[in-house]
Tab-separated table of N, CA and C in Angstrom:
chain	number	residue	atom	x	y	z
A	1	MET	N	-12.574	-16.438	-4.445
A	1	MET	CA	-13.475	-15.379	-4.862
A	1	MET	C	-12.861	-14.026	-4.485
A	2	ILE	N	-13.002	-13.068	-5.369
A	2	ILE	CA	-12.489	-11.715	-5.155
A	2	ILE	C	-13.665	-10.757	-5.059
A	3	SER	N	-13.627	-9.904	-4.044
A	3	SER	CA	-14.631	-8.849	-3.891
A	3	SER	C	-13.970	-7.504	-4.157
A	4	LEU	N	-14.629	-6.684	-4.936
A	4	LEU	CA	-14.215	-5.294	-5.123
A	4	LEU	C	-15.066	-4.454	-4.190
A	5	VAL	N	-14.430	-3.668	-3.339
A	5	VAL	CA	-15.155	-2.759	-2.457
A	5	VAL	C	-14.706	-1.339	-2.771
A	6	ILE	N	-15.681	-0.499	-3.076
A	6	ILE	CA	-15.419	0.916	-3.328
A	6	ILE	C	-15.885	1.685	-2.103
A	7	GLN	N	-14.957	2.352	-1.445
A	7	GLN	CA	-15.322	3.137	-0.270
A	7	GLN	C	-15.828	4.505	-0.703
A	8	ALA	N	-17.055	4.796	-0.318
A	8	ALA	CA	-17.682	6.082	-0.636
A	8	ALA	C	-18.380	6.623	0.607
A	9	GLY	N	-17.767	6.397	1.767
A	9	GLY	CA	-18.421	6.769	3.015
A	9	GLY	C	-17.859	7.990	3.693
A	10	GLY	N	-16.894	8.645	3.056
A	10	GLY	CA	-16.267	9.805	3.691
A	10	GLY	C	-17.195	10.999	3.815
A	11	ARG	N	-16.783	11.933	4.664
A	11	ARG	CA	-17.583	13.136	4.895
A	11	ARG	C	-17.396	14.183	3.806
A	12	SER	N	-16.344	14.070	3.006
A	12	SER	CA	-16.056	15.050	1.948
A	12	SER	C	-16.039	16.469	2.510
A	13	SER	N	-15.453	16.632	3.690
A	13	SER	CA	-15.491	17.933	4.366
A	13	SER	C	-14.746	19.018	3.593
A	14	ARG	N	-13.642	18.685	2.952
A	14	ARG	CA	-12.914	19.697	2.178
A	14	ARG	C	-13.625	20.023	0.875
A	15	MET	N	-14.246	19.031	0.267
A	15	MET	CA	-14.898	19.241	-1.023
A	15	MET	C	-16.303	19.814	-0.867
A	16	GLY	N	-16.958	19.469	0.221
A	16	GLY	CA	-18.285	20.007	0.481
A	16	GLY	C	-19.420	19.261	-0.189
A	17	THR	N	-19.105	18.215	-0.926
A	17	THR	CA	-20.124	17.397	-1.585
A	17	THR	C	-19.596	15.973	-1.693
A	18	ASP	N	-20.456	15.027	-1.931
A	18	ASP	CA	-20.068	13.624	-2.033
A	18	ASP	C	-19.093	13.444	-3.199
A	19	LYS	N	-17.839	13.091	-2.889
A	19	LYS	CA	-16.783	13.024	-3.909
A	19	LYS	C	-17.099	12.049	-5.034
A	20	GLY	N	-17.654	10.916	-4.701
A	20	GLY	CA	-17.932	9.915	-5.724
A	20	GLY	C	-18.939	10.368	-6.757
A	21	LEU	N	-19.756	11.350	-6.400
A	21	LEU	CA	-20.802	11.829	-7.306
A	21	LEU	C	-20.399	13.085	-8.070
A	22	VAL	N	-19.181	13.573	-7.834
A	22	VAL	CA	-18.690	14.740	-8.571
A	22	VAL	C	-18.482	14.352	-10.032
A	23	GLN	N	-19.002	15.154	-10.926
A	23	GLN	CA	-18.878	14.889	-12.363
A	23	GLN	C	-17.438	15.081	-12.826
A	24	LEU	N	-16.942	14.137	-13.574
A	24	LEU	CA	-15.652	14.228	-14.244
A	24	LEU	C	-15.920	13.868	-15.692
A	25	GLY	N	-15.899	14.858	-16.548
A	25	GLY	CA	-16.304	14.622	-17.926
A	25	GLY	C	-17.795	14.381	-17.968
A	26	ASP	N	-18.178	13.269	-18.553
A	26	ASP	CA	-19.601	12.991	-18.772
A	26	ASP	C	-20.252	12.125	-17.700
A	27	ARG	N	-19.518	11.795	-16.615
A	27	ARG	CA	-20.105	10.922	-15.594
A	27	ARG	C	-19.451	11.156	-14.230
A	28	PRO	N	-20.110	10.690	-13.175
A	28	PRO	CA	-19.553	10.839	-11.828
A	28	PRO	C	-18.271	10.017	-11.655
A	29	MET	N	-17.432	10.454	-10.729
A	29	MET	CA	-16.153	9.772	-10.501
A	29	MET	C	-16.328	8.285	-10.221
A	30	ILE	N	-17.323	7.919	-9.435
A	30	ILE	CA	-17.484	6.510	-9.093
A	30	ILE	C	-17.760	5.659	-10.337
A	31	GLU	N	-18.381	6.220	-11.344
A	31	GLU	CA	-18.615	5.461	-12.576
A	31	GLU	C	-17.308	5.211	-13.320
A	32	HIS	N	-16.355	6.119	-13.219
A	32	HIS	CA	-15.021	5.878	-13.783
A	32	HIS	C	-14.347	4.727	-13.039
A	33	VAL	N	-14.516	4.702	-11.716
A	33	VAL	CA	-13.941	3.631	-10.896
A	33	VAL	C	-14.552	2.286	-11.285
A	34	LEU	N	-15.861	2.243	-11.430
A	34	LEU	CA	-16.529	0.995	-11.831
A	34	LEU	C	-16.069	0.530	-13.205
A	35	ALA	N	-15.875	1.447	-14.131
A	35	ALA	CA	-15.411	1.080	-15.477
A	35	ALA	C	-13.991	0.522	-15.426
A	36	ALA	N	-13.126	1.137	-14.627
A	36	ALA	CA	-11.730	0.699	-14.542
A	36	ALA	C	-11.592	-0.667	-13.877
A	37	THR	N	-12.541	-1.021	-13.026
A	37	THR	CA	-12.448	-2.270	-12.268
A	37	THR	C	-13.363	-3.375	-12.793
A	38	ALA	N	-14.102	-3.097	-13.844
A	38	ALA	CA	-15.055	-4.076	-14.389
A	38	ALA	C	-14.353	-5.395	-14.708
A	39	GLY	N	-14.917	-6.476	-14.209
A	39	GLY	CA	-14.400	-7.807	-14.514
A	39	GLY	C	-13.234	-8.264	-13.649
A	40	LEU	N	-12.718	-7.416	-12.772
A	40	LEU	CA	-11.598	-7.824	-11.916
A	40	LEU	C	-12.046	-8.660	-10.723
A	41	ALA	N	-13.312	-8.550	-10.360
A	41	ALA	CA	-13.796	-9.217	-9.151
A	41	ALA	C	-15.091	-9.964	-9.431
A	42	ASP	N	-15.368	-10.931	-8.577
A	42	ASP	CA	-16.600	-11.710	-8.678
A	42	ASP	C	-17.777	-10.985	-8.042
A	43	GLU	N	-17.475	-10.029	-7.180
A	43	GLU	CA	-18.500	-9.296	-6.439
A	43	GLU	C	-18.080	-7.834	-6.369
A	44	GLN	N	-19.052	-6.934	-6.494
A	44	GLN	CA	-18.823	-5.498	-6.299
A	44	GLN	C	-19.679	-5.044	-5.128
A	45	LEU	N	-19.133	-4.116	-4.338
A	45	LEU	CA	-19.833	-3.605	-3.170
A	45	LEU	C	-19.384	-2.171	-2.936
A	46	ILE	N	-20.318	-1.309	-2.560
A	46	ILE	CA	-19.995	0.072	-2.214
A	46	ILE	C	-20.295	0.263	-0.734
A	47	THR	N	-19.321	0.798	0.013
A	47	THR	CA	-19.596	1.198	1.389
A	47	THR	C	-19.911	2.689	1.352
A	48	THR	N	-21.085	3.055	1.835
A	48	THR	CA	-21.525	4.447	1.759
A	48	THR	C	-22.541	4.752	2.846
A	49	ASN	N	-22.605	6.011	3.189
A	49	ASN	CA	-23.656	6.482	4.088
A	49	ASN	C	-24.657	7.316	3.311
A	50	ASN	N	-24.574	7.237	1.980
A	50	ASN	CA	-25.474	7.956	1.076
A	50	ASN	C	-26.031	6.974	0.044
A	51	PRO	N	-26.772	5.952	0.469
A	51	PRO	CA	-27.251	4.954	-0.488
A	51	PRO	C	-28.142	5.536	-1.578
A	52	ALA	N	-28.897	6.568	-1.288
A	52	ALA	CA	-29.763	7.162	-2.313
A	52	ALA	C	-28.938	7.750	-3.453
A	53	GLY	N	-27.779	8.299	-3.145
A	53	GLY	CA	-26.935	8.895	-4.174
A	53	GLY	C	-26.325	7.881	-5.122
A	54	TYR	N	-26.160	6.644	-4.652
A	54	TYR	CA	-25.509	5.607	-5.456
A	54	TYR	C	-26.467	4.526	-5.952
A	55	ALA	N	-27.734	4.624	-5.614
A	55	ALA	CA	-28.710	3.587	-5.972
A	55	ALA	C	-28.795	3.358	-7.471
A	56	HIS	N	-28.613	4.412	-8.269
A	56	HIS	CA	-28.734	4.294	-9.728
A	56	HIS	C	-27.685	3.366	-10.334
A	57	LEU	N	-26.636	3.048	-9.592
A	57	LEU	CA	-25.565	2.200	-10.116
A	57	LEU	C	-25.932	0.720	-10.116
A	58	GLY	N	-26.899	0.333	-9.288
A	58	GLY	CA	-27.292	-1.067	-9.221
A	58	GLY	C	-26.254	-1.963	-8.567
A	59	VAL	N	-25.375	-1.389	-7.760
A	59	VAL	CA	-24.330	-2.144	-7.070
A	59	VAL	C	-24.750	-2.292	-5.607
A	60	PRO	N	-24.626	-3.493	-5.030
A	60	PRO	CA	-24.971	-3.658	-3.618
A	60	PRO	C	-24.184	-2.680	-2.743
A	61	MET	N	-24.830	-2.225	-1.665
A	61	MET	CA	-24.217	-1.240	-0.774
A	61	MET	C	-24.346	-1.684	0.669
A	62	THR	N	-23.444	-1.154	1.488
A	62	THR	CA	-23.534	-1.325	2.930
A	62	THR	C	-23.105	-0.022	3.577
A	63	GLY	N	-23.693	0.294	4.714
A	63	GLY	CA	-23.332	1.510	5.439
A	63	GLY	C	-22.144	1.274	6.346
A	64	ASP	N	-21.373	2.327	6.594
A	64	ASP	CA	-20.248	2.231	7.519
A	64	ASP	C	-20.745	1.877	8.913
A	65	GLU	N	-20.022	0.982	9.578
A	65	GLU	CA	-20.358	0.644	10.959
A	65	GLU	C	-20.078	1.819	11.891
A	66	GLN	N	-19.092	2.650	11.527
A	66	GLN	CA	-18.730	3.831	12.305
A	66	GLN	C	-18.703	5.034	11.361
A	67	PRO	N	-19.852	5.574	11.003
A	67	PRO	CA	-19.884	6.688	10.046
A	67	PRO	C	-19.005	7.854	10.484
A	68	GLY	N	-18.243	8.377	9.524
A	68	GLY	CA	-17.397	9.533	9.778
A	68	GLY	C	-16.119	9.238	10.532
A	69	ALA	N	-15.837	7.966	10.812
A	69	ALA	CA	-14.660	7.615	11.611
A	69	ALA	C	-13.397	7.450	10.775
A	70	GLY	N	-13.509	7.468	9.457
A	70	GLY	CA	-12.318	7.381	8.625
A	70	GLY	C	-12.250	6.122	7.787
A	71	ALA	N	-11.142	6.034	7.058
A	71	ALA	CA	-10.976	4.964	6.075
A	71	ALA	C	-10.771	3.587	6.701
A	72	LEU	N	-10.013	3.495	7.786
A	72	LEU	CA	-9.752	2.173	8.354
A	72	LEU	C	-10.981	1.548	9.002
A	73	PRO	N	-11.794	2.287	9.739
A	73	PRO	CA	-13.062	1.687	10.173
A	73	PRO	C	-13.935	1.304	8.970
A	74	GLY	N	-13.847	2.080	7.896
A	74	GLY	CA	-14.552	1.722	6.666
A	74	GLY	C	-14.030	0.424	6.080
A	75	LEU	N	-12.723	0.203	6.212
A	75	LEU	CA	-12.136	-1.060	5.761
A	75	LEU	C	-12.699	-2.216	6.575
A	76	ARG	N	-12.829	-2.037	7.883
A	76	ARG	CA	-13.421	-3.099	8.704
A	76	ARG	C	-14.841	-3.410	8.240
A	77	THR	N	-15.607	-2.362	7.916
A	77	THR	CA	-16.962	-2.565	7.396
A	77	THR	C	-16.902	-3.377	6.111
A	78	ALA	N	-15.994	-3.004	5.220
A	78	ALA	CA	-15.859	-3.692	3.931
A	78	ALA	C	-15.508	-5.160	4.123
A	79	LEU	N	-14.569	-5.433	5.020
A	79	LEU	CA	-14.154	-6.817	5.255
A	79	LEU	C	-15.279	-7.650	5.850
A	80	GLY	N	-16.122	-7.026	6.650
A	80	GLY	CA	-17.257	-7.739	7.230
A	80	GLY	C	-18.367	-8.008	6.236
A	81	ALA	N	-18.520	-7.128	5.256
A	81	ALA	CA	-19.620	-7.256	4.292
A	81	ALA	C	-19.250	-8.060	3.052
A	82	ALA	N	-17.977	-8.073	2.696
A	82	ALA	CA	-17.543	-8.767	1.480
A	82	ALA	C	-17.649	-10.278	1.656
A	83	ARG	N	-17.892	-10.966	0.552
A	83	ARG	CA	-17.966	-12.431	0.580
A	83	ARG	C	-16.684	-13.077	0.094
A	84	GLY	N	-15.898	-12.363	-0.696
A	84	GLY	CA	-14.676	-12.922	-1.262
A	84	GLY	C	-13.576	-13.080	-0.235
A	85	GLU	N	-12.709	-14.031	-0.475
A	85	GLU	CA	-11.548	-14.208	0.397
A	85	GLU	C	-10.577	-13.041	0.229
A	86	LEU	N	-10.445	-12.551	-1.006
A	86	LEU	CA	-9.625	-11.365	-1.266
A	86	LEU	C	-10.538	-10.174	-1.488
A	87	VAL	N	-10.154	-9.034	-0.910
A	87	VAL	CA	-10.916	-7.799	-1.067
A	87	VAL	C	-10.009	-6.767	-1.724
A	88	LEU	N	-10.359	-6.379	-2.937
A	88	LEU	CA	-9.678	-5.290	-3.634
A	88	LEU	C	-10.393	-4.017	-3.220
A	89	LEU	N	-9.700	-3.171	-2.477
A	89	LEU	CA	-10.305	-1.965	-1.920
A	89	LEU	C	-9.808	-0.738	-2.669
A	90	VAL	N	-10.737	0.078	-3.136
A	90	VAL	CA	-10.406	1.347	-3.786
A	90	VAL	C	-11.371	2.409	-3.271
A	91	ALA	N	-11.039	3.660	-3.530
A	91	ALA	CA	-11.898	4.764	-3.110
A	91	ALA	C	-12.723	5.262	-4.288
A	92	CYS	N	-13.832	5.899	-3.961
A	92	CYS	CA	-14.755	6.394	-4.988
A	92	CYS	C	-14.196	7.576	-5.765
A	93	ASP	N	-13.144	8.204	-5.238
A	93	ASP	CA	-12.586	9.388	-5.892
A	93	ASP	C	-11.251	9.090	-6.571
A	94	MET	N	-11.153	7.900	-7.166
A	94	MET	CA	-9.960	7.481	-7.902
A	94	MET	C	-10.340	7.196	-9.353
A	95	PRO	N	-10.683	8.223	-10.120
A	95	PRO	CA	-11.180	7.986	-11.474
A	95	PRO	C	-10.117	7.532	-12.469
A	96	PHE	N	-8.850	7.606	-12.089
A	96	PHE	CA	-7.785	7.257	-13.025
A	96	PHE	C	-7.076	5.962	-12.636
A	97	LEU	N	-7.786	5.050	-11.998
A	97	LEU	CA	-7.215	3.750	-11.647
A	97	LEU	C	-6.675	3.065	-12.895
A	98	GLN	N	-5.537	2.409	-12.736
A	98	GLN	CA	-4.918	1.694	-13.844
A	98	GLN	C	-5.120	0.193	-13.653
A	99	ARG	N	-5.829	-0.401	-14.568
A	99	ARG	CA	-6.158	-1.821	-14.485
A	99	ARG	C	-4.925	-2.717	-14.322
A	100	PRO	N	-3.821	-2.482	-15.069
A	100	PRO	CA	-2.642	-3.337	-14.876
A	100	PRO	C	-2.076	-3.264	-13.452
A	101	VAL	N	-2.167	-2.110	-12.820
A	101	VAL	CA	-1.690	-1.974	-11.439
A	101	VAL	C	-2.585	-2.778	-10.499
A	102	LEU	N	-3.892	-2.671	-10.686
A	102	LEU	CA	-4.827	-3.433	-9.854
A	102	LEU	C	-4.617	-4.933	-10.037
A	103	GLN	N	-4.412	-5.371	-11.275
A	103	GLN	CA	-4.172	-6.787	-11.536
A	103	GLN	C	-2.880	-7.244	-10.874
A	104	LYS	N	-1.853	-6.404	-10.904
A	104	LYS	CA	-0.578	-6.738	-10.259
A	104	LYS	C	-0.766	-6.897	-8.750
A	105	LEU	N	-1.550	-6.009	-8.142
A	105	LEU	CA	-1.834	-6.135	-6.708
A	105	LEU	C	-2.510	-7.467	-6.406
A	106	LEU	N	-3.479	-7.838	-7.241
A	106	LEU	CA	-4.164	-9.119	-7.045
A	106	LEU	C	-3.198	-10.286	-7.221
A	107	ASP	N	-2.318	-10.198	-8.216
A	107	ASP	CA	-1.333	-11.258	-8.436
A	107	ASP	C	-0.394	-11.394	-7.236
A	108	LEU	N	0.027	-10.257	-6.671
A	108	LEU	CA	0.934	-10.272	-5.524
A	108	LEU	C	0.265	-10.792	-4.257
A	109	ALA	N	-1.054	-10.812	-4.224
A	109	ALA	CA	-1.783	-11.246	-3.032
A	109	ALA	C	-1.715	-12.748	-2.807
A	110	ASP	N	-1.240	-13.500	-3.786
A	110	ASP	CA	-1.139	-14.947	-3.628
A	110	ASP	C	-0.241	-15.265	-2.433
A	111	GLY	N	-0.820	-15.828	-1.396
A	111	GLY	CA	-0.065	-16.195	-0.206
A	111	GLY	C	0.168	-15.056	0.774
A	112	GLN	N	-0.364	-13.879	0.492
A	112	GLN	CA	-0.183	-12.719	1.373
A	112	GLN	C	-1.513	-12.341	2.020
A	113	ASP	N	-1.448	-11.770	3.208
A	113	ASP	CA	-2.657	-11.289	3.877
A	113	ASP	C	-3.032	-9.888	3.426
A	114	VAL	N	-2.035	-9.068	3.132
A	114	VAL	CA	-2.259	-7.678	2.751
A	114	VAL	C	-1.238	-7.289	1.698
A	115	VAL	N	-1.699	-6.604	0.662
A	115	VAL	CA	-0.801	-6.016	-0.338
A	115	VAL	C	-1.180	-4.543	-0.442
A	116	VAL	N	-0.323	-3.690	0.129
A	116	VAL	CA	-0.560	-2.248	0.140
A	116	VAL	C	0.627	-1.581	-0.536
A	117	PRO	N	0.405	-0.943	-1.666
A	117	PRO	CA	1.529	-0.260	-2.318
A	117	PRO	C	1.950	0.980	-1.533
A	118	ARG	N	3.183	1.361	-1.751
A	118	ARG	CA	3.726	2.564	-1.139
A	118	ARG	C	4.093	3.507	-2.284
A	119	TRP	N	3.649	4.751	-2.188
A	119	TRP	CA	3.956	5.756	-3.205
A	119	TRP	C	4.545	6.961	-2.497
A	120	ASP	N	5.745	7.327	-2.893
A	120	ASP	CA	6.409	8.491	-2.318
A	120	ASP	C	6.480	8.383	-0.793
A	121	GLY	N	6.742	7.158	-0.311
A	121	GLY	CA	6.892	6.918	1.114
A	121	GLY	C	5.599	6.733	1.889
A	122	GLN	N	4.455	6.842	1.232
A	122	GLN	CA	3.160	6.753	1.915
A	122	GLN	C	2.425	5.472	1.528
A	123	LEU	N	1.886	4.768	2.529
A	123	LEU	CA	1.066	3.592	2.246
A	123	LEU	C	-0.239	4.028	1.592
A	124	GLN	N	-0.639	3.329	0.559
A	124	GLN	CA	-1.872	3.625	-0.177
A	124	GLN	C	-2.930	2.592	0.209
A	125	THR	N	-3.478	2.750	1.405
A	125	THR	CA	-4.388	1.755	1.969
A	125	THR	C	-5.727	1.678	1.248
A	126	LEU	N	-6.061	2.690	0.469
A	126	LEU	CA	-7.314	2.669	-0.299
A	126	LEU	C	-7.060	2.306	-1.758
A	127	HIS	N	-6.000	1.597	-1.991
A	127	HIS	CA	-5.628	1.118	-3.327
A	127	HIS	C	-4.864	-0.171	-3.068
A	128	ALA	N	-5.548	-1.143	-2.443
A	128	ALA	CA	-4.853	-2.292	-1.885
A	128	ALA	C	-5.721	-3.542	-1.913
A	129	VAL	N	-5.087	-4.662	-1.576
A	129	VAL	CA	-5.784	-5.945	-1.497
A	129	VAL	C	-5.603	-6.491	-0.082
A	130	TYR	N	-6.708	-6.951	0.489
A	130	TYR	CA	-6.716	-7.498	1.842
A	130	TYR	C	-7.332	-8.890	1.802
A	131	ARG	N	-6.693	-9.831	2.510
A	131	ARG	CA	-7.293	-11.156	2.681
A	131	ARG	C	-8.293	-11.016	3.828
A	132	ARG	N	-9.530	-11.331	3.552
A	132	ARG	CA	-10.625	-10.995	4.459
A	132	ARG	C	-10.476	-11.580	5.859
A	133	GLN	N	-10.276	-12.874	5.983
A	133	GLN	CA	-10.289	-13.501	7.310
A	133	GLN	C	-9.181	-12.996	8.238
A	134	PRO	N	-7.918	-12.982	7.834
A	134	PRO	CA	-6.888	-12.503	8.762
A	134	PRO	C	-7.052	-11.035	9.149
A	135	CYS	N	-7.607	-10.229	8.270
A	135	CYS	CA	-7.714	-8.786	8.521
A	135	CYS	C	-9.031	-8.378	9.147
A	136	ARG	N	-9.986	-9.249	9.157
A	136	ARG	CA	-11.354	-8.853	9.493
A	136	ARG	C	-11.476	-8.126	10.825
A	137	GLY	N	-10.751	-8.564	11.834
A	137	GLY	CA	-10.827	-7.886	13.123
A	137	GLY	C	-9.975	-6.637	13.203
A	138	GLY	N	-9.112	-6.410	12.210
A	138	GLY	CA	-8.257	-5.236	12.255
A	138	GLY	C	-7.199	-5.328	13.334
A	139	GLY	N	-6.873	-6.520	13.785
A	139	GLY	CA	-5.914	-6.671	14.860
A	139	GLY	C	-6.637	-6.723	16.193
A	140	ALA	N	-5.891	-6.978	17.233
A	140	ALA	CA	-6.493	-7.010	18.566
A	140	ALA	C	-6.789	-5.594	19.020
A	141	GLY	N	-7.826	-5.430	19.785
A	141	GLY	CA	-8.154	-4.108	20.296
A	141	GLY	C	-9.060	-3.352	19.350
A	142	THR	N	-9.185	-2.063	19.629
A	142	THR	CA	-10.050	-1.221	18.815
A	142	THR	C	-9.351	0.090	18.514
A	143	GLY	N	-9.940	0.869	17.639
A	143	GLY	CA	-9.453	2.207	17.334
A	143	GLY	C	-8.066	2.213	16.737
A	144	ALA	N	-7.257	3.206	17.123
A	144	ALA	CA	-5.938	3.408	16.529
A	144	ALA	C	-5.024	2.208	16.742
A	145	GLU	N	-5.117	1.555	17.903
A	145	GLU	CA	-4.281	0.388	18.176
A	145	GLU	C	-4.546	-0.723	17.157
A	146	ALA	N	-5.803	-1.002	16.890
A	146	ALA	CA	-6.160	-2.042	15.920
A	146	ALA	C	-5.747	-1.626	14.516
A	147	ASP	N	-5.918	-0.346	14.181
A	147	ASP	CA	-5.520	0.140	12.863
A	147	ASP	C	-4.019	-0.021	12.667
A	148	ASP	N	-3.233	0.310	13.696
A	148	ASP	CA	-1.781	0.163	13.603
A	148	ASP	C	-1.395	-1.290	13.386
A	149	GLN	N	-2.059	-2.213	14.076
A	149	GLN	CA	-1.747	-3.631	13.912
A	149	GLN	C	-2.106	-4.118	12.517
A	150	LEU	N	-3.215	-3.640	11.993
A	150	LEU	CA	-3.646	-4.062	10.662
A	150	LEU	C	-2.613	-3.693	9.613
A	151	LEU	N	-1.999	-2.524	9.747
A	151	LEU	CA	-1.082	-2.026	8.720
A	151	LEU	C	0.384	-2.149	9.100
A	152	ARG	N	0.695	-2.874	10.169
A	152	ARG	CA	2.089	-3.060	10.544
A	152	ARG	C	2.790	-3.864	9.450
A	153	PRO	N	3.929	-3.353	8.942
A	153	PRO	CA	4.621	-4.071	7.863
A	153	PRO	C	5.053	-5.458	8.301
A	154	GLY	N	4.931	-6.381	7.401
A	154	GLY	CA	5.387	-7.738	7.627
A	154	GLY	C	6.265	-8.146	6.465
A	155	PRO	N	6.659	-9.399	6.403
A	155	PRO	CA	7.483	-9.845	5.286
A	155	PRO	C	6.709	-9.755	3.983
A	156	GLY	N	7.325	-9.267	2.975
A	156	GLY	CA	6.678	-9.137	1.669
A	156	GLY	C	7.094	-10.245	0.744
A	157	PRO	N	6.478	-10.286	-0.431
A	157	PRO	CA	6.829	-11.331	-1.390
A	157	PRO	C	8.187	-11.079	-1.991
């Protein structure tokens, strides 16, 4: 089973408003994300601290366990709430997701615990696939130490 988790729990401090609800064309950014990912997963879930803002979507939601703590604690929340063995994680402010890229990430996840693409030397942790059970604790420890362990490079396919 594959779970799609859209992270929409950020503070949007630079933008000043909830990024997922910013209009792009005729609809909010998160609706572009939902359209791009439709049918890729057996389950959809939004992690957010603004459930009222996303209620109109009819997608199950969960609140961040550590609100305002960043993307990796949000990932831990997602891994705890998702039911699928594989979790396709994307952010609410990615309206131009490419379905073939997402499908390739899912294909590469066969036999892997984590598939995180690298773009211009940077890991794209909010455009990735995580195997729920091995990643669920985020590594031993808490905070930055656990985050570092979760994303430590290992052998790739």
